[in-house]
Amino acid sequence: PAGSSAAAPPPADAAAPPPPSASAPPAGATPPPAGDIYKPEGIADHMLGKSNNETIDNLHKALNGYRERDAANKVPEKVEAYGEFTGNIPDTIKPHLETLAADPISARMQQYAFNNRVPLPVYQGMVQQFLSVSSELGLMEPVIDEKAERAALVPDVAKHLPEAEQRQAVEKRMNENYAFLDSVAAKGAENGGLAKDDIEFAKAMLGDSAKGHRVFEWIRGVAGGGNGNGPAMLFGGAAATDPRQDLARRAALPENTWGHKSFNKASYDQLQADYKKHIGD
């Protein structure tokens, strides 16, 4: 109506105002001058271009330059590459390199080399040189072949048995030796035994070899059996604490039982021979 103060509605075909640009300054803020260059914090002056695009190009070129330099110096892209030795490796140190693969010390050294961009040939050459010199000077302990050592620990009376039973016999032999050592530690140095630290040292140094376990068994024999108080043990490899007990155990085995499907004449004959040896006719 005439005289009304209400504003007239916009035409139906009037376009809506465009939304503000994401790069536009906030409402009320002073817009930057035309052509203003963005300078990232910490960027060197010589990297700043005449435009933002030129600055990005300069940074990209610099990054490629670092990559090309690392490639020329043979710096690997991943830390694990330092531990991947290839080429002609002396047989004297090859087992030690394989052992180092799972060593946490080696992992830390490789990480240090990676962080400091040490060339791969330099790092691997230093490691091989260190191992070679250490081997020549007799500073490297021989690598233990666990499978061979356990095979050497199979008692004579179990060598004819299946592999699974041989493994059980080896475990029994080793555990009896460790039990004897633990009993010596339990006595304590003040009561005719040894300190626990001494026993743990002996286990660590000798416990992973057949020779070491034969030493343990000799000590058991001198001490008088399984815990140092009983009858002397057999030295033939069975690691028994009492001949009669061991013979009784063997007599009950299927391979020494007439009529059993697992009966083994050779095992039975050996048992009879051992009876005569330790008990008599």
PDB file of C-alpha atoms in Angstrom:
ATOM      1  CA  PRO A   1       0.000   0.000   0.000  1.00  0.00           C
ATOM      2  CA  ALA A   2       1.025   3.571  -0.510  1.00  0.00           C
ATOM      3  CA  GLY A   3       3.205   4.959   2.239  1.00  0.00           C
ATOM      4  CA  SER A   4       4.333   1.535   3.431  1.00  0.00           C
ATOM      5  CA  SER A   5       7.959   1.363   4.689  1.00  0.00           C
ATOM      6  CA  ALA A   6       8.462  -2.345   3.760  1.00  0.00           C
ATOM      7  CA  ALA A   7      11.168  -2.933   1.141  1.00  0.00           C
ATOM      8  CA  ALA A   8      10.083  -4.313  -2.166  1.00  0.00           C
ATOM      9  CA  PRO A   9      11.005  -7.992  -2.687  1.00  0.00           C
ATOM     10  CA  PRO A  10      13.886  -8.634  -5.113  1.00  0.00           C
ATOM     11  CA  PRO A  11      12.972  -9.737  -8.589  1.00  0.00           C
ATOM     12  CA  ALA A  12      12.492 -13.493  -8.894  1.00  0.00           C
ATOM     13  CA  ASP A  13      15.327 -13.786 -11.391  1.00  0.00           C
ATOM     14  CA  ALA A  14      17.860 -11.868  -9.263  1.00  0.00           C
ATOM     15  CA  ALA A  15      21.094 -13.935  -8.761  1.00  0.00           C
ATOM     16  CA  ALA A  16      22.214 -14.808  -5.211  1.00  0.00           C
ATOM     17  CA  PRO A  17      25.492 -13.176  -4.158  1.00  0.00           C
ATOM     18  CA  PRO A  18      28.512 -15.512  -4.626  1.00  0.00           C
ATOM     19  CA  PRO A  19      29.904 -17.185  -1.468  1.00  0.00           C
ATOM     20  CA  PRO A  20      33.090 -15.671  -0.053  1.00  0.00           C
ATOM     21  CA  SER A  21      36.314 -17.187  -1.431  1.00  0.00           C
ATOM     22  CA  ALA A  22      38.280 -19.507   0.877  1.00  0.00           C
ATOM     23  CA  SER A  23      41.347 -17.347   0.249  1.00  0.00           C
ATOM     24  CA  ALA A  24      39.518 -14.099   0.866  1.00  0.00           C
ATOM     25  CA  PRO A  25      40.485 -12.180   4.022  1.00  0.00           C
ATOM     26  CA  PRO A  26      38.042 -12.322   6.935  1.00  0.00           C
ATOM     27  CA  ALA A  27      35.207  -9.839   6.964  1.00  0.00           C
ATOM     28  CA  GLY A  28      36.458  -6.458   8.068  1.00  0.00           C
ATOM     29  CA  ALA A  29      40.146  -7.369   7.559  1.00  0.00           C
ATOM     30  CA  THR A  30      42.353  -5.270   5.343  1.00  0.00           C
ATOM     31  CA  PRO A  31      43.122  -7.216   2.169  1.00  0.00           C
ATOM     32  CA  PRO A  32      46.834  -7.798   1.445  1.00  0.00           C
ATOM     33  CA  PRO A  33      48.398  -5.663  -1.247  1.00  0.00           C
ATOM     34  CA  ALA A  34      48.150  -7.050  -4.732  1.00  0.00           C
ATOM     35  CA  GLY A  35      51.069  -9.335  -5.594  1.00  0.00           C
ATOM     36  CA  ASP A  36      52.108  -9.935  -1.940  1.00  0.00           C
ATOM     37  CA  ILE A  37      54.519 -12.978  -1.637  1.00  0.00           C
ATOM     38  CA  TYR A  38      54.071 -15.637   1.067  1.00  0.00           C
ATOM     39  CA  LYS A  39      57.309 -16.362   2.928  1.00  0.00           C
ATOM     40  CA  PRO A  40      57.247 -19.567   5.018  1.00  0.00           C
ATOM     41  CA  GLU A  41      58.834 -19.220   8.413  1.00  0.00           C
ATOM     42  CA  GLY A  42      62.513 -20.193   8.386  1.00  0.00           C
ATOM     43  CA  ILE A  43      62.940 -20.269   4.610  1.00  0.00           C
ATOM     44  CA  ALA A  44      66.278 -18.972   3.340  1.00  0.00           C
ATOM     45  CA  ASP A  45      66.126 -15.696   1.433  1.00  0.00           C
ATOM     46  CA  HIS A  46      67.657 -17.198  -1.690  1.00  0.00           C
ATOM     47  CA  MET A  47      64.811 -19.727  -1.851  1.00  0.00           C
ATOM     48  CA  LEU A  48      62.140 -17.011  -1.950  1.00  0.00           C
ATOM     49  CA  GLY A  49      60.895 -16.473  -5.490  1.00  0.00           C
ATOM     50  CA  LYS A  50      59.255 -13.523  -7.159  1.00  0.00           C
ATOM     51  CA  SER A  51      55.967 -15.353  -6.838  1.00  0.00           C
ATOM     52  CA  ASN A  52      54.562 -18.107  -4.667  1.00  0.00           C
ATOM     53  CA  ASN A  53      54.832 -20.527  -7.570  1.00  0.00           C
ATOM     54  CA  GLU A  54      58.493 -19.697  -8.039  1.00  0.00           C
ATOM     55  CA  THR A  55      59.126 -20.287  -4.317  1.00  0.00           C
ATOM     56  CA  ILE A  56      57.522 -23.731  -4.584  1.00  0.00           C
ATOM     57  CA  ASP A  57      59.657 -24.508  -7.636  1.00  0.00           C
ATOM     58  CA  ASN A  58      62.813 -23.491  -5.760  1.00  0.00           C
ATOM     59  CA  LEU A  59      61.947 -25.744  -2.829  1.00  0.00           C
ATOM     60  CA  HIS A  60      61.185 -28.637  -5.178  1.00  0.00           C
ATOM     61  CA  LYS A  61      64.531 -28.245  -6.929  1.00  0.00           C
ATOM     62  CA  ALA A  62      66.344 -28.178  -3.587  1.00  0.00           C
ATOM     63  CA  LEU A  63      64.588 -31.355  -2.442  1.00  0.00           C
ATOM     64  CA  ASN A  64      65.509 -33.134  -5.656  1.00  0.00           C
ATOM     65  CA  GLY A  65      69.075 -31.990  -5.175  1.00  0.00           C
ATOM     66  CA  TYR A  66      69.233 -33.626  -1.747  1.00  0.00           C
ATOM     67  CA  ARG A  67      67.789 -36.822  -3.163  1.00  0.00           C
ATOM     68  CA  GLU A  68      70.270 -36.871  -6.026  1.00  0.00           C
ATOM     69  CA  ARG A  69      73.132 -36.261  -3.609  1.00  0.00           C
ATOM     70  CA  ASP A  70      72.023 -39.132  -1.375  1.00  0.00           C
ATOM     71  CA  ALA A  71      71.657 -41.387  -4.401  1.00  0.00           C
ATOM     72  CA  ALA A  72      75.154 -40.463  -5.610  1.00  0.00           C
ATOM     73  CA  ASN A  73      76.535 -41.161  -2.138  1.00  0.00           C
ATOM     74  CA  LYS A  74      74.533 -44.419  -2.033  1.00  0.00           C
ATOM     75  CA  VAL A  75      72.568 -43.450   1.053  1.00  0.00           C
ATOM     76  CA  PRO A  76      69.641 -45.918   1.262  1.00  0.00           C
ATOM     77  CA  GLU A  77      66.019 -44.847   1.425  1.00  0.00           C
ATOM     78  CA  LYS A  78      65.267 -47.210   4.326  1.00  0.00           C
ATOM     79  CA  VAL A  79      67.267 -48.066   7.419  1.00  0.00           C
ATOM     80  CA  GLU A  80      66.916 -51.837   6.920  1.00  0.00           C
ATOM     81  CA  ALA A  81      69.132 -51.652   3.829  1.00  0.00           C
ATOM     82  CA  TYR A  82      72.206 -51.197   6.024  1.00  0.00           C
ATOM     83  CA  GLY A  83      71.789 -54.753   7.273  1.00  0.00           C
ATOM     84  CA  GLU A  84      71.360 -56.335   3.831  1.00  0.00           C
ATOM     85  CA  PHE A  85      74.930 -57.403   3.076  1.00  0.00           C
ATOM     86  CA  THR A  86      75.626 -58.627  -0.441  1.00  0.00           C
ATOM     87  CA  GLY A  87      78.626 -59.396  -2.609  1.00  0.00           C
ATOM     88  CA  ASN A  88      81.706 -61.394  -1.673  1.00  0.00           C
ATOM     89  CA  ILE A  89      81.652 -61.867   2.093  1.00  0.00           C
ATOM     90  CA  PRO A  90      84.511 -63.829   3.730  1.00  0.00           C
ATOM     91  CA  ASP A  91      83.392 -67.171   5.130  1.00  0.00           C
ATOM     92  CA  THR A  92      85.062 -66.337   8.448  1.00  0.00           C
ATOM     93  CA  ILE A  93      82.621 -63.517   9.153  1.00  0.00           C
ATOM     94  CA  LYS A  94      79.513 -64.611   7.227  1.00  0.00           C
ATOM     95  CA  PRO A  95      77.967 -66.462  10.227  1.00  0.00           C
ATOM     96  CA  HIS A  96      78.574 -63.416  12.421  1.00  0.00           C
ATOM     97  CA  LEU A  97      76.792 -61.143   9.943  1.00  0.00           C
ATOM     98  CA  GLU A  98      73.808 -63.486  10.040  1.00  0.00           C
ATOM     99  CA  THR A  99      73.847 -63.333  13.834  1.00  0.00           C
ATOM    100  CA  LEU A 100      73.990 -59.531  13.764  1.00  0.00           C
ATOM    101  CA  ALA A 101      70.787 -59.387  11.733  1.00  0.00           C
ATOM    102  CA  ALA A 102      68.714 -59.999  14.882  1.00  0.00           C
ATOM    103  CA  ASP A 103      70.982 -58.132  17.294  1.00  0.00           C
ATOM    104  CA  PRO A 104      69.475 -54.949  18.854  1.00  0.00           C
ATOM    105  CA  ILE A 105      72.926 -53.343  18.908  1.00  0.00           C
ATOM    106  CA  SER A 106      73.155 -53.721  15.144  1.00  0.00           C
ATOM    107  CA  ALA A 107      69.704 -52.160  14.734  1.00  0.00           C
ATOM    108  CA  ARG A 108      70.766 -49.093  16.722  1.00  0.00           C
ATOM    109  CA  MET A 109      73.953 -48.707  14.699  1.00  0.00           C
ATOM    110  CA  GLN A 110      71.992 -48.905  11.457  1.00  0.00           C
ATOM    111  CA  GLN A 111      69.553 -46.272  12.692  1.00  0.00           C
ATOM    112  CA  TYR A 112      72.457 -43.983  13.598  1.00  0.00           C
ATOM    113  CA  ALA A 113      73.977 -44.446  10.136  1.00  0.00           C
ATOM    114  CA  PHE A 114      70.621 -43.708   8.503  1.00  0.00           C
ATOM    115  CA  ASN A 115      70.031 -40.561  10.562  1.00  0.00           C
ATOM    116  CA  ASN A 116      73.487 -39.247   9.655  1.00  0.00           C
ATOM    117  CA  ARG A 117      73.192 -40.190   5.965  1.00  0.00           C
ATOM    118  CA  VAL A 118      76.187 -42.515   6.040  1.00  0.00           C
ATOM    119  CA  PRO A 119      76.777 -44.073   2.592  1.00  0.00           C
ATOM    120  CA  LEU A 120      75.795 -47.727   2.487  1.00  0.00           C
ATOM    121  CA  PRO A 121      79.182 -49.012   1.211  1.00  0.00           C
ATOM    122  CA  VAL A 122      81.002 -47.093   3.942  1.00  0.00           C
ATOM    123  CA  TYR A 123      78.853 -48.520   6.748  1.00  0.00           C
ATOM    124  CA  GLN A 124      78.939 -52.100   5.498  1.00  0.00           C
ATOM    125  CA  GLY A 125      82.664 -51.869   4.790  1.00  0.00           C
ATOM    126  CA  MET A 126      83.353 -50.720   8.353  1.00  0.00           C
ATOM    127  CA  VAL A 127      81.254 -53.542   9.815  1.00  0.00           C
ATOM    128  CA  GLN A 128      83.003 -56.183   7.719  1.00  0.00           C
ATOM    129  CA  GLN A 129      86.420 -54.744   8.516  1.00  0.00           C
ATOM    130  CA  PHE A 130      85.644 -54.763  12.240  1.00  0.00           C
ATOM    131  CA  LEU A 131      84.490 -58.381  12.149  1.00  0.00           C
ATOM    132  CA  SER A 132      87.454 -59.493  10.029  1.00  0.00           C
ATOM    133  CA  VAL A 133      90.039 -57.914  12.326  1.00  0.00           C
ATOM    134  CA  SER A 134      88.251 -59.247  15.415  1.00  0.00           C
ATOM    135  CA  SER A 135      88.271 -62.733  13.907  1.00  0.00           C
ATOM    136  CA  GLU A 136      91.981 -62.521  13.065  1.00  0.00           C
ATOM    137  CA  LEU A 137      92.779 -61.462  16.631  1.00  0.00           C
ATOM    138  CA  GLY A 138      90.715 -64.302  18.077  1.00  0.00           C
ATOM    139  CA  LEU A 139      88.192 -61.954  19.664  1.00  0.00           C
ATOM    140  CA  MET A 140      85.127 -63.516  18.037  1.00  0.00           C
ATOM    141  CA  GLU A 141      83.432 -66.468  19.693  1.00  0.00           C
ATOM    142  CA  PRO A 142      82.536 -69.244  17.259  1.00  0.00           C
ATOM    143  CA  VAL A 143      78.923 -69.180  16.154  1.00  0.00           C
ATOM    144  CA  ILE A 144      76.984 -72.002  17.777  1.00  0.00           C
ATOM    145  CA  ASP A 145      75.172 -74.399  15.459  1.00  0.00           C
ATOM    146  CA  GLU A 146      72.290 -75.257  17.776  1.00  0.00           C
ATOM    147  CA  LYS A 147      71.066 -78.161  15.653  1.00  0.00           C
ATOM    148  CA  ALA A 148      74.515 -79.777  15.556  1.00  0.00           C
ATOM    149  CA  GLU A 149      75.070 -79.261  19.280  1.00  0.00           C
ATOM    150  CA  ARG A 150      71.771 -80.903  20.156  1.00  0.00           C
ATOM    151  CA  ALA A 151      72.526 -83.790  17.823  1.00  0.00           C
ATOM    152  CA  ALA A 152      75.773 -84.300  19.723  1.00  0.00           C
ATOM    153  CA  LEU A 153      73.809 -84.427  22.985  1.00  0.00           C
ATOM    154  CA  VAL A 154      71.580 -87.343  21.998  1.00  0.00           C
ATOM    155  CA  PRO A 155      72.337 -90.065  24.579  1.00  0.00           C
ATOM    156  CA  ASP A 156      73.716 -93.330  23.223  1.00  0.00           C
ATOM    157  CA  VAL A 157      70.674 -95.222  24.488  1.00  0.00           C
ATOM    158  CA  ALA A 158      68.353 -92.927  22.496  1.00  0.00           C
ATOM    159  CA  LYS A 159      70.149 -92.777  19.157  1.00  0.00           C
ATOM    160  CA  HIS A 160      67.975 -95.526  17.673  1.00  0.00           C
ATOM    161  CA  LEU A 161      64.736 -93.758  18.647  1.00  0.00           C
ATOM    162  CA  PRO A 162      62.588 -91.523  16.409  1.00  0.00           C
ATOM    163  CA  GLU A 163      63.661 -87.896  16.113  1.00  0.00           C
ATOM    164  CA  ALA A 164      60.909 -86.602  18.390  1.00  0.00           C
ATOM    165  CA  GLU A 165      61.965 -88.951  21.196  1.00  0.00           C
ATOM    166  CA  GLN A 166      65.605 -88.026  20.647  1.00  0.00           C
ATOM    167  CA  ARG A 167      64.698 -84.377  21.187  1.00  0.00           C
ATOM    168  CA  GLN A 168      62.946 -85.310  24.416  1.00  0.00           C
ATOM    169  CA  ALA A 169      66.020 -87.221  25.564  1.00  0.00           C
ATOM    170  CA  VAL A 170      68.229 -84.214  24.838  1.00  0.00           C
ATOM    171  CA  GLU A 171      65.889 -81.877  26.726  1.00  0.00           C
ATOM    172  CA  LYS A 172      65.889 -84.274  29.678  1.00  0.00           C
ATOM    173  CA  ARG A 173      69.669 -84.456  29.648  1.00  0.00           C
ATOM    174  CA  MET A 174      70.094 -80.688  29.545  1.00  0.00           C
ATOM    175  CA  ASN A 175      67.417 -80.034  32.163  1.00  0.00           C
ATOM    176  CA  GLU A 176      69.025 -82.499  34.563  1.00  0.00           C
ATOM    177  CA  ASN A 177      72.323 -80.678  34.187  1.00  0.00           C
ATOM    178  CA  TYR A 178      70.679 -77.325  34.818  1.00  0.00           C
ATOM    179  CA  ALA A 179      68.822 -78.733  37.816  1.00  0.00           C
ATOM    180  CA  PHE A 180      72.135 -79.885  39.263  1.00  0.00           C
ATOM    181  CA  LEU A 181      73.659 -76.437  38.774  1.00  0.00           C
ATOM    182  CA  ASP A 182      70.626 -74.811  40.381  1.00  0.00           C
ATOM    183  CA  SER A 183      71.025 -77.093  43.388  1.00  0.00           C
ATOM    184  CA  VAL A 184      74.642 -75.965  43.708  1.00  0.00           C
ATOM    185  CA  ALA A 185      73.496 -72.345  43.639  1.00  0.00           C
ATOM    186  CA  ALA A 186      70.780 -73.091  46.208  1.00  0.00           C
ATOM    187  CA  LYS A 187      73.428 -74.246  48.667  1.00  0.00           C
ATOM    188  CA  GLY A 188      75.259 -70.963  48.345  1.00  0.00           C
ATOM    189  CA  ALA A 189      78.972 -70.302  48.464  1.00  0.00           C
ATOM    190  CA  GLU A 190      78.910 -70.281  52.261  1.00  0.00           C
ATOM    191  CA  ASN A 191      77.626 -73.879  52.394  1.00  0.00           C
ATOM    192  CA  GLY A 192      79.898 -75.562  49.909  1.00  0.00           C
ATOM    193  CA  GLY A 193      78.031 -74.482  46.783  1.00  0.00           C
ATOM    194  CA  LEU A 194      78.474 -71.515  44.469  1.00  0.00           C
ATOM    195  CA  ALA A 195      76.947 -68.073  44.186  1.00  0.00           C
ATOM    196  CA  LYS A 196      73.953 -67.788  41.846  1.00  0.00           C
ATOM    197  CA  ASP A 197      75.853 -65.325  39.629  1.00  0.00           C
ATOM    198  CA  ASP A 198      78.633 -67.878  39.168  1.00  0.00           C
ATOM    199  CA  ILE A 199      76.141 -70.562  38.157  1.00  0.00           C
ATOM    200  CA  GLU A 200      74.333 -68.274  35.715  1.00  0.00           C
ATOM    201  CA  PHE A 201      77.679 -67.381  34.154  1.00  0.00           C
ATOM    202  CA  ALA A 202      78.481 -71.071  33.679  1.00  0.00           C
ATOM    203  CA  LYS A 203      75.096 -71.671  32.045  1.00  0.00           C
ATOM    204  CA  ALA A 204      75.515 -68.712  29.695  1.00  0.00           C
ATOM    205  CA  MET A 205      79.043 -69.635  28.655  1.00  0.00           C
ATOM    206  CA  LEU A 206      78.701 -73.428  28.401  1.00  0.00           C
ATOM    207  CA  GLY A 207      75.005 -74.252  28.253  1.00  0.00           C
ATOM    208  CA  ASP A 208      74.604 -73.878  24.491  1.00  0.00           C
ATOM    209  CA  SER A 209      77.204 -76.480  23.528  1.00  0.00           C
ATOM    210  CA  ALA A 210      77.575 -80.238  23.854  1.00  0.00           C
ATOM    211  CA  LYS A 211      81.074 -79.774  25.270  1.00  0.00           C
ATOM    212  CA  GLY A 212      79.684 -77.537  27.982  1.00  0.00           C
ATOM    213  CA  HIS A 213      77.086 -80.087  29.029  1.00  0.00           C
ATOM    214  CA  ARG A 214      79.709 -82.813  29.156  1.00  0.00           C
ATOM    215  CA  VAL A 215      81.631 -80.583  31.557  1.00  0.00           C
ATOM    216  CA  PHE A 216      78.483 -80.199  33.671  1.00  0.00           C
ATOM    217  CA  GLU A 217      78.054 -83.969  33.732  1.00  0.00           C
ATOM    218  CA  TRP A 218      81.661 -84.531  34.753  1.00  0.00           C
ATOM    219  CA  ILE A 219      81.173 -82.108  37.656  1.00  0.00           C
ATOM    220  CA  ARG A 220      77.986 -83.937  38.606  1.00  0.00           C
ATOM    221  CA  GLY A 221      79.900 -87.190  38.673  1.00  0.00           C
ATOM    222  CA  VAL A 222      82.646 -85.736  40.846  1.00  0.00           C
ATOM    223  CA  ALA A 223      80.055 -84.201  43.154  1.00  0.00           C
ATOM    224  CA  GLY A 224      78.267 -87.523  43.512  1.00  0.00           C
ATOM    225  CA  GLY A 225      75.187 -87.563  41.312  1.00  0.00           C
ATOM    226  CA  GLY A 226      72.286 -85.361  40.386  1.00  0.00           C
ATOM    227  CA  ASN A 227      72.324 -83.019  43.362  1.00  0.00           C
ATOM    228  CA  GLY A 228      75.819 -83.607  44.655  1.00  0.00           C
ATOM    229  CA  ASN A 229      74.726 -85.958  47.430  1.00  0.00           C
ATOM    230  CA  GLY A 230      73.698 -89.153  45.646  1.00  0.00           C
ATOM    231  CA  PRO A 231      75.559 -91.922  43.839  1.00  0.00           C
ATOM    232  CA  ALA A 232      77.896 -91.004  41.032  1.00  0.00           C
ATOM    233  CA  MET A 233      76.318 -90.635  37.594  1.00  0.00           C
ATOM    234  CA  LEU A 234      76.958 -92.581  34.421  1.00  0.00           C
ATOM    235  CA  PHE A 235      79.498 -90.943  32.139  1.00  0.00           C
ATOM    236  CA  GLY A 236      78.383 -92.715  28.988  1.00  0.00           C
ATOM    237  CA  GLY A 237      76.077 -89.903  27.915  1.00  0.00           C
ATOM    238  CA  ALA A 238      72.789 -90.952  29.500  1.00  0.00           C
ATOM    239  CA  ALA A 239      73.173 -88.357  32.253  1.00  0.00           C
ATOM    240  CA  ALA A 240      71.462 -90.689  34.740  1.00  0.00           C
ATOM    241  CA  THR A 241      71.843 -90.054  38.458  1.00  0.00           C
ATOM    242  CA  ASP A 242      71.471 -93.729  39.437  1.00  0.00           C
ATOM    243  CA  PRO A 243      72.319 -96.695  37.147  1.00  0.00           C
ATOM    244  CA  ARG A 244      69.548 -98.877  38.589  1.00  0.00           C
ATOM    245  CA  GLN A 245      66.920 -96.199  38.078  1.00  0.00           C
ATOM    246  CA  ASP A 246      68.027 -95.585  34.520  1.00  0.00           C
ATOM    247  CA  LEU A 247      68.060 -99.299  33.697  1.00  0.00           C
ATOM    248  CA  ALA A 248      64.555 -99.709  35.112  1.00  0.00           C
ATOM    249  CA  ARG A 249      63.351 -96.756  33.057  1.00  0.00           C
ATOM    250  CA  ARG A 250      64.858 -98.164  29.871  1.00  0.00           C
ATOM    251  CA  ALA A 251      63.456-101.641  30.542  1.00  0.00           C
ATOM    252  CA  ALA A 252      59.943-100.186  30.516  1.00  0.00           C
ATOM    253  CA  LEU A 253      60.373 -98.561  27.106  1.00  0.00           C
ATOM    254  CA  PRO A 254      58.383-100.095  24.212  1.00  0.00           C
ATOM    255  CA  GLU A 255      61.524-100.793  22.199  1.00  0.00           C
ATOM    256  CA  ASN A 256      62.825-102.978  25.031  1.00  0.00           C
ATOM    257  CA  THR A 257      59.570-104.880  25.575  1.00  0.00           C
ATOM    258  CA  TRP A 258      59.201-108.273  23.876  1.00  0.00           C
ATOM    259  CA  GLY A 259      56.040-108.501  21.805  1.00  0.00           C
ATOM    260  CA  HIS A 260      55.561-104.740  21.457  1.00  0.00           C
ATOM    261  CA  LYS A 261      55.274-103.412  17.901  1.00  0.00           C
ATOM    262  CA  SER A 262      58.145-100.998  18.614  1.00  0.00           C
ATOM    263  CA  PHE A 263      60.443-103.685  20.009  1.00  0.00           C
ATOM    264  CA  ASN A 264      64.035-103.176  18.867  1.00  0.00           C
ATOM    265  CA  LYS A 265      66.452-106.070  19.261  1.00  0.00           C
ATOM    266  CA  ALA A 266      69.553-103.853  19.174  1.00  0.00           C
ATOM    267  CA  SER A 267      68.175-101.642  21.945  1.00  0.00           C
ATOM    268  CA  TYR A 268      67.221-104.684  24.011  1.00  0.00           C
ATOM    269  CA  ASP A 269      70.668-106.242  23.622  1.00  0.00           C
ATOM    270  CA  GLN A 270      72.312-102.984  24.666  1.00  0.00           C
ATOM    271  CA  LEU A 271      70.090-102.866  27.738  1.00  0.00           C
ATOM    272  CA  GLN A 272      71.110-106.409  28.710  1.00  0.00           C
ATOM    273  CA  ALA A 273      74.767-105.517  28.261  1.00  0.00           C
ATOM    274  CA  ASP A 274      74.342-102.488  30.516  1.00  0.00           C
ATOM    275  CA  TYR A 275      72.621-104.639  33.133  1.00  0.00           C
ATOM    276  CA  LYS A 276      75.654-106.932  33.230  1.00  0.00           C
ATOM    277  CA  LYS A 277      78.020-103.968  33.327  1.00  0.00           C
ATOM    278  CA  HIS A 278      76.428-102.154  36.257  1.00  0.00           C
ATOM    279  CA  ILE A 279      74.609-104.883  38.204  1.00  0.00           C
ATOM    280  CA  GLY A 280      76.098-108.176  37.116  1.00  0.00           C
ATOM    281  CA  ASP A 281      74.478-111.438  36.082  1.00  0.00           C
TER     282      ASP A 281
END
